[in-house]
Structure formats: structure tokens, C-alpha cells
CSV table of C-alpha atoms and ligand atoms in Angstrom, one decimal:
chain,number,residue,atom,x,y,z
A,1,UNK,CA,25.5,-4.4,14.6
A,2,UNK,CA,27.5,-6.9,12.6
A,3,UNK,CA,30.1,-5.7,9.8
A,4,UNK,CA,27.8,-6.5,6.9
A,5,UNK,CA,24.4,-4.0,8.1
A,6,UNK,CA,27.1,-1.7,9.0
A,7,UNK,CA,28.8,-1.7,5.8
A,8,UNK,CA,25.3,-1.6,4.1
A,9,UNK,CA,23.9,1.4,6.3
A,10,UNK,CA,27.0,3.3,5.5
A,11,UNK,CA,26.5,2.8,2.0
A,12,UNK,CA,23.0,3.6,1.6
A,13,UNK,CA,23.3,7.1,3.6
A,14,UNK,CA,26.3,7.9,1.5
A,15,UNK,CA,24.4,7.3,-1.7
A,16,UNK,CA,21.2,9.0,0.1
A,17,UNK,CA,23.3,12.2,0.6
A,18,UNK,CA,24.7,12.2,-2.7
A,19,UNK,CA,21.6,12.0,-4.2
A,20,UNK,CA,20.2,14.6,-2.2
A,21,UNK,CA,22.9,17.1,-2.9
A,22,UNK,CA,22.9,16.5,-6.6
A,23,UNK,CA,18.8,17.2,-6.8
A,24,UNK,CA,19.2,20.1,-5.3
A,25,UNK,CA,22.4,21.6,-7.1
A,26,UNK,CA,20.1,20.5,-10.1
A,27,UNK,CA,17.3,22.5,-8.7
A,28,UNK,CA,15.0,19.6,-7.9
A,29,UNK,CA,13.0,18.5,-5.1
A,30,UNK,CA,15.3,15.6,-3.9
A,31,UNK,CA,11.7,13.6,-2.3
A,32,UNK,CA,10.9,12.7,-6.1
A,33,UNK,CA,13.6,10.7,-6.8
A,34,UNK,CA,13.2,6.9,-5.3
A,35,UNK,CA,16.4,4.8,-4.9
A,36,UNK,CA,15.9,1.1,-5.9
A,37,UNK,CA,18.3,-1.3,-3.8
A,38,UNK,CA,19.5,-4.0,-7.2
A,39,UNK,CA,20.0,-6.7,-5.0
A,40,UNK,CA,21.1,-9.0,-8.3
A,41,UNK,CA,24.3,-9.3,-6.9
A,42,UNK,CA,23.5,-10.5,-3.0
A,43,UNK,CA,21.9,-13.4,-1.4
A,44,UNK,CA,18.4,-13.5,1.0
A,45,UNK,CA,20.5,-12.7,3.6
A,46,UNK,CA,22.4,-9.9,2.1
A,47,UNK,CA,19.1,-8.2,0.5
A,48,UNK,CA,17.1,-8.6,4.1
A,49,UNK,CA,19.8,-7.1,5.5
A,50,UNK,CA,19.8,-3.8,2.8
A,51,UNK,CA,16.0,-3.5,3.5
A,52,UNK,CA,16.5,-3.6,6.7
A,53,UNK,CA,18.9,-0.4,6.6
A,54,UNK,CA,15.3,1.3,4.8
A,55,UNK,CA,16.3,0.4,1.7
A,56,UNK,CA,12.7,-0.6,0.9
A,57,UNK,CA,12.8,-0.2,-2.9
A,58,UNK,CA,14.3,-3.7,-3.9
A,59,UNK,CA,15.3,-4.5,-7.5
A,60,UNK,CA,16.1,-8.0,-9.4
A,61,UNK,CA,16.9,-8.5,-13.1
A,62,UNK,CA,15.7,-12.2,-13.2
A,63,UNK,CA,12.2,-13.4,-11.7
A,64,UNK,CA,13.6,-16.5,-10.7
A,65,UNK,CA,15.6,-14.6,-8.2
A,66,UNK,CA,12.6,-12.1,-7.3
A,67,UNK,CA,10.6,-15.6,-6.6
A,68,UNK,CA,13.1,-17.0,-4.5
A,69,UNK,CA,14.0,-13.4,-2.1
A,70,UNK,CA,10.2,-12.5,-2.3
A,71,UNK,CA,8.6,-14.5,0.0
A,72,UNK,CA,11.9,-14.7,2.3
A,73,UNK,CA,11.2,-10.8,2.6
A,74,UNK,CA,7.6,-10.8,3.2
A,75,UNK,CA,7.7,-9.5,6.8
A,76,UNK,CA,9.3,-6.4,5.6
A,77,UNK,CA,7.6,-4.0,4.0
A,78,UNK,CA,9.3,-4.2,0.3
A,79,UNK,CA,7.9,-2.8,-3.1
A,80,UNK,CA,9.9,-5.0,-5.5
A,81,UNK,CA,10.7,-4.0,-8.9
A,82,UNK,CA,11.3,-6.4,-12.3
A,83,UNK,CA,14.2,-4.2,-13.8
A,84,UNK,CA,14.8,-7.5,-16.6
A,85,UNK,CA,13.5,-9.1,-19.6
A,86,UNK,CA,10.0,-11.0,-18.4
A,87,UNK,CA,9.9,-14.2,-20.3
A,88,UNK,CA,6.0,-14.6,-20.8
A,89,UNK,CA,5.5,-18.0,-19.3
A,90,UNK,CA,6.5,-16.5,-16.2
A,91,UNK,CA,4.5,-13.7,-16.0
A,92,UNK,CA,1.8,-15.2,-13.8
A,93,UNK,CA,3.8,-16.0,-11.1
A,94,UNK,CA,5.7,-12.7,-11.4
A,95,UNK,CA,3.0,-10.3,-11.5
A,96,UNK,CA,1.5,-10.7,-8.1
A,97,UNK,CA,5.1,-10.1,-6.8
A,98,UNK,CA,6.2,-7.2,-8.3
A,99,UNK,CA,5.2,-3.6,-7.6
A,100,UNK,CA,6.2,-2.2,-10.7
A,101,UNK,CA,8.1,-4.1,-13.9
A,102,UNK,CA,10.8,-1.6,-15.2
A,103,UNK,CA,11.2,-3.3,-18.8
A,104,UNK,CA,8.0,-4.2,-20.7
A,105,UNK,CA,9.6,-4.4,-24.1
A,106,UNK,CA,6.9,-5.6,-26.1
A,107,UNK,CA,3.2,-5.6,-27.4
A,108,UNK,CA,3.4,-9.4,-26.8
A,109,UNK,CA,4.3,-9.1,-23.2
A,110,UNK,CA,1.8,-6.1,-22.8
A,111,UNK,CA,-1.0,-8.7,-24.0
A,112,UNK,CA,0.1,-11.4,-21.6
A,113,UNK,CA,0.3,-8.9,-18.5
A,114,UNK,CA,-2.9,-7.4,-19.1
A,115,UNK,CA,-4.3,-11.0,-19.2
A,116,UNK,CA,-3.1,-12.3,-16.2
A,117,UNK,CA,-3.9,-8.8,-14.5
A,118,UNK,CA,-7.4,-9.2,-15.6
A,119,UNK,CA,-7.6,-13.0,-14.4
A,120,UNK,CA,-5.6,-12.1,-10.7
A,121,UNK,CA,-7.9,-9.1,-10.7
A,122,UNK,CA,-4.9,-6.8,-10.2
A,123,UNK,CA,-3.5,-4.4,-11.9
A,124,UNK,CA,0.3,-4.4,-13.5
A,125,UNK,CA,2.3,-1.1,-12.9
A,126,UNK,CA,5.0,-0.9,-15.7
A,127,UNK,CA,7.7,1.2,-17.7
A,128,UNK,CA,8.4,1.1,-21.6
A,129,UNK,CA,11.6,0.3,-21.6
A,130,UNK,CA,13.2,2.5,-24.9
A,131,UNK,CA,16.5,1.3,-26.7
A,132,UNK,CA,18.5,4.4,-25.9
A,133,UNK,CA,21.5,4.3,-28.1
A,134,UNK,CA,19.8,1.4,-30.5
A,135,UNK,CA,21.8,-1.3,-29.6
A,136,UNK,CA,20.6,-4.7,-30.9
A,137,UNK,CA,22.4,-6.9,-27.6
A,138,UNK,CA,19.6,-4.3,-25.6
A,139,UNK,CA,15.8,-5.0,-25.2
A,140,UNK,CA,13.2,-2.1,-25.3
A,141,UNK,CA,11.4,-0.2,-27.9
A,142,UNK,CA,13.1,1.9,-31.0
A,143,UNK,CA,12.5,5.7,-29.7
A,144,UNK,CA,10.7,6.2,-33.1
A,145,UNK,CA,8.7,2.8,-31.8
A,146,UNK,CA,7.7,4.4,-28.3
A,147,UNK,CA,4.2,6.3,-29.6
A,148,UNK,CA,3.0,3.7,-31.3
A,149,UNK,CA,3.6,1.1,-28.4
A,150,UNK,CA,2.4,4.1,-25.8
A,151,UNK,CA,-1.0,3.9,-27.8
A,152,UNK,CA,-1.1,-0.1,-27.8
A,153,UNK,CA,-0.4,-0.8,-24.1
A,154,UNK,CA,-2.8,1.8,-23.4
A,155,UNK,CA,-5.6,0.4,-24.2
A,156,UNK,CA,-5.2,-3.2,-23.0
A,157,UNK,CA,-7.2,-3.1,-19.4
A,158,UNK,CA,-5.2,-4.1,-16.5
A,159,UNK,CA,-2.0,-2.5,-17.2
A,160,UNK,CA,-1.1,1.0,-16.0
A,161,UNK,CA,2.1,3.0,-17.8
A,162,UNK,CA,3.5,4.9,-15.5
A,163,UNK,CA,6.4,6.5,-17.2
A,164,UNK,CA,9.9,5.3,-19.7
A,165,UNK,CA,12.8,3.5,-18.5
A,166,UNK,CA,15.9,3.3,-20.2
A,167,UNK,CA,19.4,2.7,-19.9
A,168,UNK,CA,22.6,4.6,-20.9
A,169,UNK,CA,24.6,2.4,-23.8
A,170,UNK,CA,27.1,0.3,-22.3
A,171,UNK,CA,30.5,2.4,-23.8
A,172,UNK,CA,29.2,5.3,-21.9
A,173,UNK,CA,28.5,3.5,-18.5
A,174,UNK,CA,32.1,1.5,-18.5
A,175,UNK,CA,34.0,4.0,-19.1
A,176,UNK,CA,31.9,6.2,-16.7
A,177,UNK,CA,31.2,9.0,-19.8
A,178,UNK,CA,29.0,10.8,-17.8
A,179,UNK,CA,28.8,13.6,-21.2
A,180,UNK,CA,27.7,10.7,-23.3
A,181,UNK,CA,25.1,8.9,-20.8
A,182,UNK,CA,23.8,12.9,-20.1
A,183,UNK,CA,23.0,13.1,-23.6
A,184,UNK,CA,21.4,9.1,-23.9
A,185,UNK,CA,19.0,10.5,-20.7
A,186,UNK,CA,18.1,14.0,-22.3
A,187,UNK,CA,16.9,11.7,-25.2
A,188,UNK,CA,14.7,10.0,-22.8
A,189,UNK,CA,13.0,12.9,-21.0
A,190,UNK,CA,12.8,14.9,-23.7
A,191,UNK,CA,10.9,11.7,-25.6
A,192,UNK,CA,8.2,11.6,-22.8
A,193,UNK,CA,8.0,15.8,-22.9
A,194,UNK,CA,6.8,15.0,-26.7
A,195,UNK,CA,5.0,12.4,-26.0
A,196,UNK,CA,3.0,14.5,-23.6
A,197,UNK,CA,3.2,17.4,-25.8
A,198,UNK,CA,0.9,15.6,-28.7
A,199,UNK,CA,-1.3,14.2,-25.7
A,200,UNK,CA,-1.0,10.6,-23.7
A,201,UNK,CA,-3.5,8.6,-23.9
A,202,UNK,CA,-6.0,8.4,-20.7
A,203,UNK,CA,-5.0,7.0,-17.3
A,204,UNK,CA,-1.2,7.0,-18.6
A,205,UNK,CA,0.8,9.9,-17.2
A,206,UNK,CA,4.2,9.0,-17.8
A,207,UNK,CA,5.6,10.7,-14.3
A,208,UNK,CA,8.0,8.1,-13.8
A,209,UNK,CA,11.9,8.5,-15.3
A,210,UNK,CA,14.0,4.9,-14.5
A,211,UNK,CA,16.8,6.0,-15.6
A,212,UNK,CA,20.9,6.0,-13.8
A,213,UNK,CA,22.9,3.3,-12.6
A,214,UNK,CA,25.4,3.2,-10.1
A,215,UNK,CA,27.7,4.4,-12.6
A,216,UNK,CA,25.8,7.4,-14.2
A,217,UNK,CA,23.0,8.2,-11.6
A,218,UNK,CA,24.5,11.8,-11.1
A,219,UNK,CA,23.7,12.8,-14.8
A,220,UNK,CA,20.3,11.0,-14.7
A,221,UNK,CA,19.6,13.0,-11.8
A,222,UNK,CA,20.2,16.2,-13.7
A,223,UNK,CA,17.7,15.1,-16.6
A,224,UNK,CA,15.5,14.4,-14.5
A,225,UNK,CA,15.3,10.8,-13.5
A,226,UNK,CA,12.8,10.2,-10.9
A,227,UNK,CA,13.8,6.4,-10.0
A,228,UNK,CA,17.6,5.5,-9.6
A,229,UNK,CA,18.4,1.6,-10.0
A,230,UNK,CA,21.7,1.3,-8.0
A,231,UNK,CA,23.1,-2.2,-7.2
A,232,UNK,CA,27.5,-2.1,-7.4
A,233,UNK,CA,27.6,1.1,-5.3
A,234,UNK,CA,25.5,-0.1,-2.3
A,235,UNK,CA,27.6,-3.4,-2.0
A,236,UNK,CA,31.2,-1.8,-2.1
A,237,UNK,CA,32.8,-3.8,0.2
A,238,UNK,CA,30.4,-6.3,1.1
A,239,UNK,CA,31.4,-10.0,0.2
A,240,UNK,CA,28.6,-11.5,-1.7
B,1,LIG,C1,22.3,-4.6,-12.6
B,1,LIG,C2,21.4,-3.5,-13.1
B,1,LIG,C3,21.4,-2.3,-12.5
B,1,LIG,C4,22.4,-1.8,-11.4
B,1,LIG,O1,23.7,-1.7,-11.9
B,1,LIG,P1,24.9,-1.2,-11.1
B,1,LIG,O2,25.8,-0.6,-12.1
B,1,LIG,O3,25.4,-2.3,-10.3
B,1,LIG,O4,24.4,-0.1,-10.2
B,1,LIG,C5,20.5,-1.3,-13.0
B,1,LIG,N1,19.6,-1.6,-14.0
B,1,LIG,C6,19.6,-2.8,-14.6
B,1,LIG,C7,18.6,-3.1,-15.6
B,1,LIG,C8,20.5,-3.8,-14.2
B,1,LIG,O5,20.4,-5.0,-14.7
């Protein structure tokens, strides 16, 4: 084995172990928490190389990038997730590569997924992404927005919500404030508990949690994230 898989390998058990020991000091089964590779910062070679440690859950935050690595990867078996802002004239080539897009963040998007789904007679798997700490430099819906777009996306045909992603405001993730970016998640879970509280609309369950980055993963664990989206700590000491 060459120094990059080993490097890799060793990265991806120490994160698989961590993550495992955190679930269950949180008391949670540590099976319903998927790790997705963010390859953004790695080449084809790199990111063939991560999935083939097991790393099967690949992320990229620009399609351009999942276009290119995609069809590179296609021997492996790799569910590839959109965890950046979709542009809508490239959502027909993205959709048919993507097994889930983290960060539908508007109606307008919604409209133009669920039209191309229709017309690739597929189906598009996606999060609402939610503004945690309303920053205006961050995509997403307004938390107060969330409902209303819940009710919207719903009922377009094609499209499937499968839960909320969201991401801890940047002060709390750079300087690793793992209080503040606990708090930011809570917000988020406890948002979908309401949501299904006054009753989702059908087909939409909202199981899914994207929430905890290399930085903050351990308290998105602990509010229940169910999908981790770790790029910076799976590379440590890989050149890229
Ligand atoms: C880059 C990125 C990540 C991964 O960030 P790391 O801090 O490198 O783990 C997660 N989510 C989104 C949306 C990203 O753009």
C-alpha cells in the first residue's frame, strides 16, 4: 500500500472510531449516523483512493467538480452527495448524478428539480437547507421560512424531502466553539421535532439530520445528526 491509501485508511478508521464512541457515550445507535467523504479539497485520484478505503459516501460543494470525479468513479460503488448551492441551469446534468442534494435552498430550485425529475423519470432525494444563525453570506431557508417551504416542496412530484441540513455559523466552527455550534444544531433538531409535531406532509419524513463538520461533528453527534460531512479531517496529512 502506497503512503497516500495508507494515510487515508488511517484517517477514515480514526474518524470511524470516534464517531462510534461519541454515539454511544450520547446513547445512540452509532449504524444511523453515515459519514460523507468531502472530497472538495482532493483530486480523481485522491477521492478514488478515499472510496477505495470504504469511504463510499462522497461529497462535493460544486457540480462541476461532482461532473468531472463522477464518471471517473463509476466502477465503485459511490452514492454522491451535492452539499453546495445548485445553480438551476445545471440541474439537469446534476440530478442523475447525485444521490441526495444536501442544500435545496429555494422554491425556485424545488420547481426546477422536480421538473427535470419528472422528465428523467427519476426521483430527486434532497435536504432543506435552514440558515442556522441567519447569516446573509449563507444560503438556506430562514427557520421561521422552513414550514412554509416544507409544505411547497412537498407537493411538487418528483422530489422526496428526506430531512434538514444546516450548518453551524462560521464564528462557532473557526474557533472550534463546540457550546455555540451545540446550540446552532439543537435549533435544527428541535425545528424538525415541531415540524413533525404539527404533522409533515405525506411521503416527507424528515429522518435525515446533515448536520457537523470536521470541526464540530462531535456536538452534532450529540443532537442527533444522522449524516456527518467531514472533508479537512480525513485529509490531515495528505498533499492535495
Ligand atoms: C467543505 C464543506 C464541508 C467539510 O468541511 P470540513 O471542515 O473540511 O470538514 C462540509 N459541508 C459543506 C457544505 C462544505 O462546503
Amino acid at each position: 500500500m502506497n503512503k497516500l491509501n495508507e494515510t487515508l485508511l488511517r484517517n477514515w478508521h480514526a474518524i470511524g472510531e470516534q464517531v462510534h464512541e461519541i454515539a454511544v457515550q450520547a446513547g445512540r445507535d452509532p449504524t444511523t449516523i453515515r459519514i460523507v467523504g468531502v472530497t472538495k479539497y482532493g483530486n480523481a485520484a485522491v477521492t478514488r483512493a478515499l472510496a477505495e478505503c470504504g469511504c463510499l459516501d462522497l461529497g462535493e460543494s460544486r457540480p462541476q467538480s461532482l461532473w468531472e470525479k463522477a464518471p471517473l468513479l463509476n466502477d465503485l460503488p459511490v452514492r454522491w452527495h451535492l452539499i453546495g448551492h445548485l445553480q438551476r441551469n445545471k440541474v439537469a446534468r446534476t440530478l442523475p448524478l447525485v444521490w441526495m442534494l444536501h442544500s435545496l435552498d429555494s422554491l425556485r430550485l424545488a420547481e426546477s428539480l422536480s421538473m427535470h425529475a419528472m422528465s428523467q423519470r427519476g426521483t430527486a432525494r434532497v435536504l432543506l437547507e435552514v440558515n442556522l444563525g441567519n447569516e446573509s453570506a449563507k444560503g438556506g431557508f430562514a427557520m421561521d421560512q422552513v414550514e412554509e417551504a416544507l409544505g411547497q416542496v412537498s407537493a411538487l412530484p418528483g422530489i422526496t424531502i428526506c430531512g434538514l441540513m444546516g450548518m453551524a455559523s462560521l464564528q462557532s466552527s473557526h474557533e472550534c466553539n463546540l457550546d455555540q455550534a451545540r446550540r446552532e444544531f439543537a435549533r435544527l433538531r428541535t425545528c424538525r421535532d415541531q415540524l413533525r409535531d404539527r404533522g409533515l406532509p405525506e411521503g416527507c419524513s424528515l429522518d435525515e439530520l446533515s448536520m457537523g463538520m470536521s470541526g464540530d461533528f462531535p456536538a452534532a453527534i450529540i443532537e442527533g445528526s444522522t449524516i456527518l460531512r467531514i472533508g479537512s479531517r480525513l485529509f490531515e496529512g495528505v498533499e492535495v
